[in-house]
Amino acid sequence: KQEVTQIPAALSVPEGENLVLNCSFTDSAIYNLQWFRQDPGKGLTSLLLIQSSQREQTSGRLNASLDKSSGRSTLYIAASQPGDSATYLCAVTPGGSYIPTFGRGTSLIVHP
Amino acid sequence: DAGVIQSPRHEVTEMGQEVTLRCKPISGHNSLFWYRQTMMRGLELLIYFNNNVPIDDSGMPEDRFSAKMPNASFSTLKIQPSEPRDSAVYFCASSLTSRETQYFGPGTRLLVL
């Protein structure tokens, strides 16, 4: 059974810092990996989707990388802003399935 | 498109009552997912529909839970009878196909007293 772990569980940084969120998974036979953002009291918003054949995806200040062999993905946020404050979740879809497994998320606070 | 629409946004009910949650997926999406989110267990998949057909309901906790998708634009999740441990946020998500980006609704916050 796929297990997805996100470290750290919470992170507080000053505005302007570059930061890295980590996601690890136990089964490397994946179809894709997604990073989501969840604001308090809201649903999840997809940020980036990486297919198993890809190594990274970029969108604006966000860059997500995937290393299947080590079972890791990182989400890099450049020049963090207070508006980036949210919970970030990663979700892994196994190769033989269509059902993603979600991590518990990293709660990020960017203070001015 | 308005995105995934869920109703009600909030529901407070008493133990033993029937609860019905509703979802309208994004037009043209053929996959629909129901999730439950709690502090204790995080985000859990309850059931997955593809082309209106339930494909995997292994996440449905017990017989008190049922889900239907009578057409491509509407799905319901019903809890009967409800219990306090069902209190959670229930999300509906849809995607163009089963493995593509999922778009989540705003969720229904359910409190069972």
Short mmCIF file of C-alpha atoms in Angstrom, two decimals:
data_model
loop_
_atom_site.label_atom_id
_atom_site.label_comp_id
_atom_site.label_asym_id
_atom_site.label_seq_id
_atom_site.Cartn_x
_atom_site.Cartn_y
_atom_site.Cartn_z
CA LYS A 1 0.00 0.00 0.00
CA GLN A 2 1.35 3.39 -1.00
CA GLU A 3 2.25 5.66 1.90
CA VAL A 4 2.92 9.35 1.43
CA THR A 5 4.79 11.40 4.02
CA GLN A 6 5.30 15.14 4.09
CA ILE A 7 7.98 16.81 6.14
CA PRO A 8 7.92 19.20 7.85
CA ALA A 9 4.33 19.21 9.10
CA ALA A 10 4.53 22.94 9.71
CA LEU A 11 6.85 25.70 8.61
CA SER A 12 7.06 29.40 9.45
CA VAL A 13 9.37 31.64 7.43
CA PRO A 14 9.90 35.36 6.87
CA GLU A 15 8.78 36.89 3.62
CA GLY A 16 11.27 36.64 0.78
CA GLU A 17 12.82 33.32 1.71
CA ASN A 18 13.17 30.51 -0.78
CA LEU A 19 11.83 27.32 0.67
CA VAL A 20 11.50 23.62 -0.03
CA LEU A 21 8.65 21.31 0.92
CA ASN A 22 9.25 17.60 0.88
CA CYS A 23 7.10 14.64 -0.09
CA SER A 24 8.19 11.02 0.11
CA PHE A 25 6.39 7.89 -1.06
CA THR A 26 7.02 4.21 -0.48
CA ASP A 27 6.17 2.68 -3.86
CA SER A 28 8.09 4.10 -6.82
CA ALA A 29 5.72 2.58 -9.40
CA ILE A 30 3.69 5.72 -9.78
CA TYR A 31 1.64 7.19 -12.62
CA ASN A 32 1.87 10.81 -11.53
CA LEU A 33 2.33 13.10 -8.55
CA GLN A 34 0.40 16.27 -7.84
CA TRP A 35 0.97 19.19 -5.51
CA PHE A 36 -2.08 20.95 -4.13
CA ARG A 37 -2.65 24.04 -2.06
CA GLN A 38 -5.42 24.28 0.52
CA ASP A 39 -6.42 27.55 2.13
CA PRO A 40 -8.24 27.46 5.49
CA GLY A 41 -11.86 26.46 5.05
CA LYS A 42 -11.45 25.93 1.33
CA GLY A 43 -11.04 23.06 -1.10
CA LEU A 44 -7.80 21.95 -2.70
CA THR A 45 -6.33 23.76 -5.68
CA SER A 46 -3.98 21.90 -8.00
CA LEU A 47 -0.61 23.60 -8.39
CA LEU A 48 1.50 21.22 -10.43
CA LEU A 49 1.16 17.72 -11.85
CA ILE A 50 4.25 15.69 -12.73
CA GLN A 51 3.92 12.60 -14.88
CA SER A 52 6.11 9.62 -14.00
CA SER A 53 8.22 10.23 -17.10
CA GLN A 54 8.98 13.81 -16.11
CA ARG A 55 11.60 15.15 -13.71
CA GLU A 56 10.10 18.53 -12.94
CA GLN A 57 7.37 21.05 -13.61
CA THR A 58 7.40 24.82 -13.17
CA SER A 59 4.69 27.40 -12.73
CA GLY A 60 5.70 30.93 -11.87
CA ARG A 61 7.58 30.91 -8.57
CA LEU A 62 6.84 27.22 -8.04
CA ASN A 63 9.00 24.32 -9.15
CA ALA A 64 8.26 20.69 -8.39
CA SER A 65 10.75 17.92 -8.92
CA LEU A 66 10.30 14.17 -8.97
CA ASP A 67 12.82 11.43 -8.24
CA LYS A 68 10.98 8.14 -8.54
CA SER A 69 13.97 5.96 -7.70
CA SER A 70 14.35 7.56 -4.29
CA GLY A 71 10.61 8.03 -3.79
CA ARG A 72 10.83 11.77 -3.35
CA SER A 73 9.35 14.97 -4.65
CA THR A 74 10.10 18.52 -3.62
CA LEU A 75 8.13 21.70 -4.09
CA TYR A 76 10.35 24.75 -4.31
CA ILE A 77 8.80 28.15 -3.65
CA ALA A 78 10.93 31.12 -4.63
CA ALA A 79 10.76 34.49 -2.93
CA SER A 80 7.94 33.50 -0.60
CA GLN A 81 5.11 35.95 0.08
CA PRO A 82 2.47 36.16 2.83
CA GLY A 83 -0.09 35.12 0.23
CA ASP A 84 1.69 31.77 -0.03
CA SER A 85 0.51 30.91 3.47
CA ALA A 86 -1.57 27.75 3.17
CA THR A 87 -1.34 23.98 3.56
CA TYR A 88 0.45 22.19 0.74
CA LEU A 89 -0.42 18.57 0.02
CA CYS A 90 1.11 16.10 -2.35
CA ALA A 91 -0.84 13.23 -3.88
CA VAL A 92 0.61 10.16 -5.56
CA THR A 93 -1.34 8.10 -8.10
CA PRO A 94 0.02 4.55 -8.36
CA GLY A 95 0.89 3.06 -11.72
CA GLY A 96 -1.80 0.42 -11.59
CA SER A 97 -4.55 2.58 -10.14
CA TYR A 98 -6.46 5.79 -10.57
CA ILE A 99 -6.87 6.58 -6.90
CA PRO A 100 -4.40 9.07 -5.45
CA THR A 101 -2.94 8.76 -1.98
CA PHE A 102 -2.57 12.08 -0.21
CA GLY A 103 0.01 13.16 2.31
CA ARG A 104 -1.06 14.96 5.49
CA GLY A 105 0.32 18.24 4.19
CA THR A 106 2.77 20.93 5.26
CA SER A 107 1.22 23.99 6.88
CA LEU A 108 3.15 27.04 5.72
CA ILE A 109 3.08 30.49 7.26
CA VAL A 110 4.98 33.31 5.58
CA HIS A 111 5.11 36.31 7.85
CA PRO A 112 5.81 39.87 6.70
CA ASP B 1 -17.08 27.23 -15.94
CA ALA B 2 -18.09 27.76 -12.32
CA GLY B 3 -15.95 24.91 -11.09
CA VAL B 4 -17.16 22.04 -8.93
CA ILE B 5 -20.25 23.04 -6.99
CA GLN B 6 -21.18 21.48 -3.67
CA SER B 7 -24.19 21.99 -1.47
CA PRO B 8 -24.85 22.62 1.29
CA ARG B 9 -21.66 24.35 2.40
CA HIS B 10 -22.45 23.70 6.04
CA GLU B 11 -24.71 21.12 7.65
CA VAL B 12 -25.50 20.65 11.31
CA THR B 13 -27.69 17.72 12.20
CA GLU B 14 -28.52 15.43 15.06
CA MET B 15 -27.38 11.87 15.40
CA GLY B 16 -29.68 9.48 13.60
CA GLN B 17 -30.79 11.93 10.94
CA GLU B 18 -30.30 11.42 7.23
CA VAL B 19 -27.79 13.70 5.53
CA THR B 20 -27.53 14.24 1.77
CA LEU B 21 -24.58 16.03 0.23
CA ARG B 22 -24.70 17.17 -3.38
CA CYS B 23 -22.12 17.74 -6.08
CA LYS B 24 -22.14 19.16 -9.58
CA PRO B 25 -18.89 18.34 -11.41
CA ILE B 26 -17.28 20.46 -14.09
CA SER B 27 -19.03 19.97 -17.40
CA GLY B 28 -17.24 17.48 -19.63
CA HIS B 29 -15.36 15.76 -16.81
CA ASN B 30 -15.98 12.04 -16.76
CA SER B 31 -14.43 11.22 -13.37
CA LEU B 32 -15.85 12.15 -9.99
CA PHE B 33 -14.41 11.55 -6.56
CA TRP B 34 -15.86 11.93 -3.06
CA TYR B 35 -13.37 12.54 -0.22
CA ARG B 36 -13.60 13.04 3.50
CA GLN B 37 -11.12 15.16 5.44
CA THR B 38 -10.58 15.05 9.20
CA MET B 39 -7.77 16.16 11.46
CA MET B 40 -7.22 12.59 12.61
CA ARG B 41 -7.12 10.81 9.26
CA GLY B 42 -6.38 13.52 6.72
CA LEU B 43 -7.93 13.26 3.25
CA GLU B 44 -9.52 9.89 2.44
CA LEU B 45 -11.14 8.78 -0.79
CA LEU B 46 -14.66 7.45 -0.25
CA ILE B 47 -15.80 6.55 -3.76
CA TYR B 48 -14.82 7.07 -7.38
CA PHE B 49 -17.17 7.25 -10.38
CA ASN B 50 -16.18 7.01 -14.01
CA ASN B 51 -18.79 7.89 -16.64
CA ASN B 52 -21.43 7.86 -13.90
CA VAL B 53 -20.57 4.30 -12.85
CA PRO B 54 -19.14 3.57 -9.38
CA ILE B 55 -15.75 2.02 -9.94
CA ASP B 56 -14.28 1.84 -6.48
CA ASP B 57 -16.23 2.26 -3.26
CA SER B 58 -13.73 0.52 -1.00
CA GLY B 59 -13.29 3.72 0.99
CA MET B 60 -16.94 3.95 2.00
CA PRO B 61 -16.83 3.41 5.76
CA GLU B 62 -19.92 1.26 6.15
CA ASP B 63 -23.40 0.58 4.90
CA ARG B 64 -24.65 3.83 6.36
CA PHE B 65 -22.91 5.59 3.48
CA SER B 66 -24.20 5.47 -0.08
CA ALA B 67 -23.41 7.46 -3.22
CA LYS B 68 -25.15 7.86 -6.55
CA MET B 69 -24.45 9.53 -9.83
CA PRO B 70 -27.68 9.47 -11.86
CA ASN B 71 -26.20 11.59 -14.66
CA ALA B 72 -23.00 13.30 -15.70
CA SER B 73 -23.84 16.53 -13.94
CA PHE B 74 -24.98 15.41 -10.50
CA SER B 75 -23.90 13.18 -7.66
CA THR B 76 -25.07 12.65 -4.10
CA LEU B 77 -23.48 11.22 -0.99
CA LYS B 78 -25.97 10.08 1.63
CA ILE B 79 -25.41 9.14 5.25
CA GLN B 80 -28.25 7.35 6.99
CA PRO B 81 -28.30 7.28 9.96
CA SER B 82 -25.65 9.85 10.75
CA GLU B 83 -23.35 9.55 13.75
CA PRO B 84 -21.09 12.08 15.52
CA ARG B 85 -17.99 10.34 14.12
CA ASP B 86 -19.17 11.28 10.63
CA SER B 87 -18.39 14.92 11.40
CA ALA B 88 -15.85 16.04 8.81
CA VAL B 89 -15.42 18.08 5.66
CA TYR B 90 -16.65 16.23 2.60
CA PHE B 91 -15.14 17.17 -0.75
CA CYS B 92 -16.21 16.36 -4.25
CA ALA B 93 -13.64 16.53 -7.04
CA SER B 94 -13.84 15.97 -10.77
CA SER B 95 -11.30 15.43 -13.52
CA LEU B 96 -11.34 15.16 -17.28
CA THR B 97 -10.16 11.57 -17.05
CA SER B 98 -9.37 9.44 -14.03
CA ARG B 99 -5.69 10.27 -13.78
CA GLU B 100 -5.62 13.92 -14.71
CA THR B 101 -5.68 16.98 -12.52
CA GLN B 102 -8.51 16.88 -10.02
CA TYR B 103 -10.57 20.00 -9.39
CA PHE B 104 -12.03 20.20 -5.92
CA GLY B 105 -15.23 21.79 -4.75
CA PRO B 106 -15.32 24.05 -1.68
CA GLY B 107 -16.49 21.19 0.53
CA THR B 108 -19.39 20.57 2.88
CA ARG B 109 -18.65 20.95 6.58
CA LEU B 110 -20.77 18.39 8.40
CA LEU B 111 -21.33 18.43 12.13
CA VAL B 112 -23.36 15.63 13.67
CA LEU B 113 -24.41 16.34 17.24
#
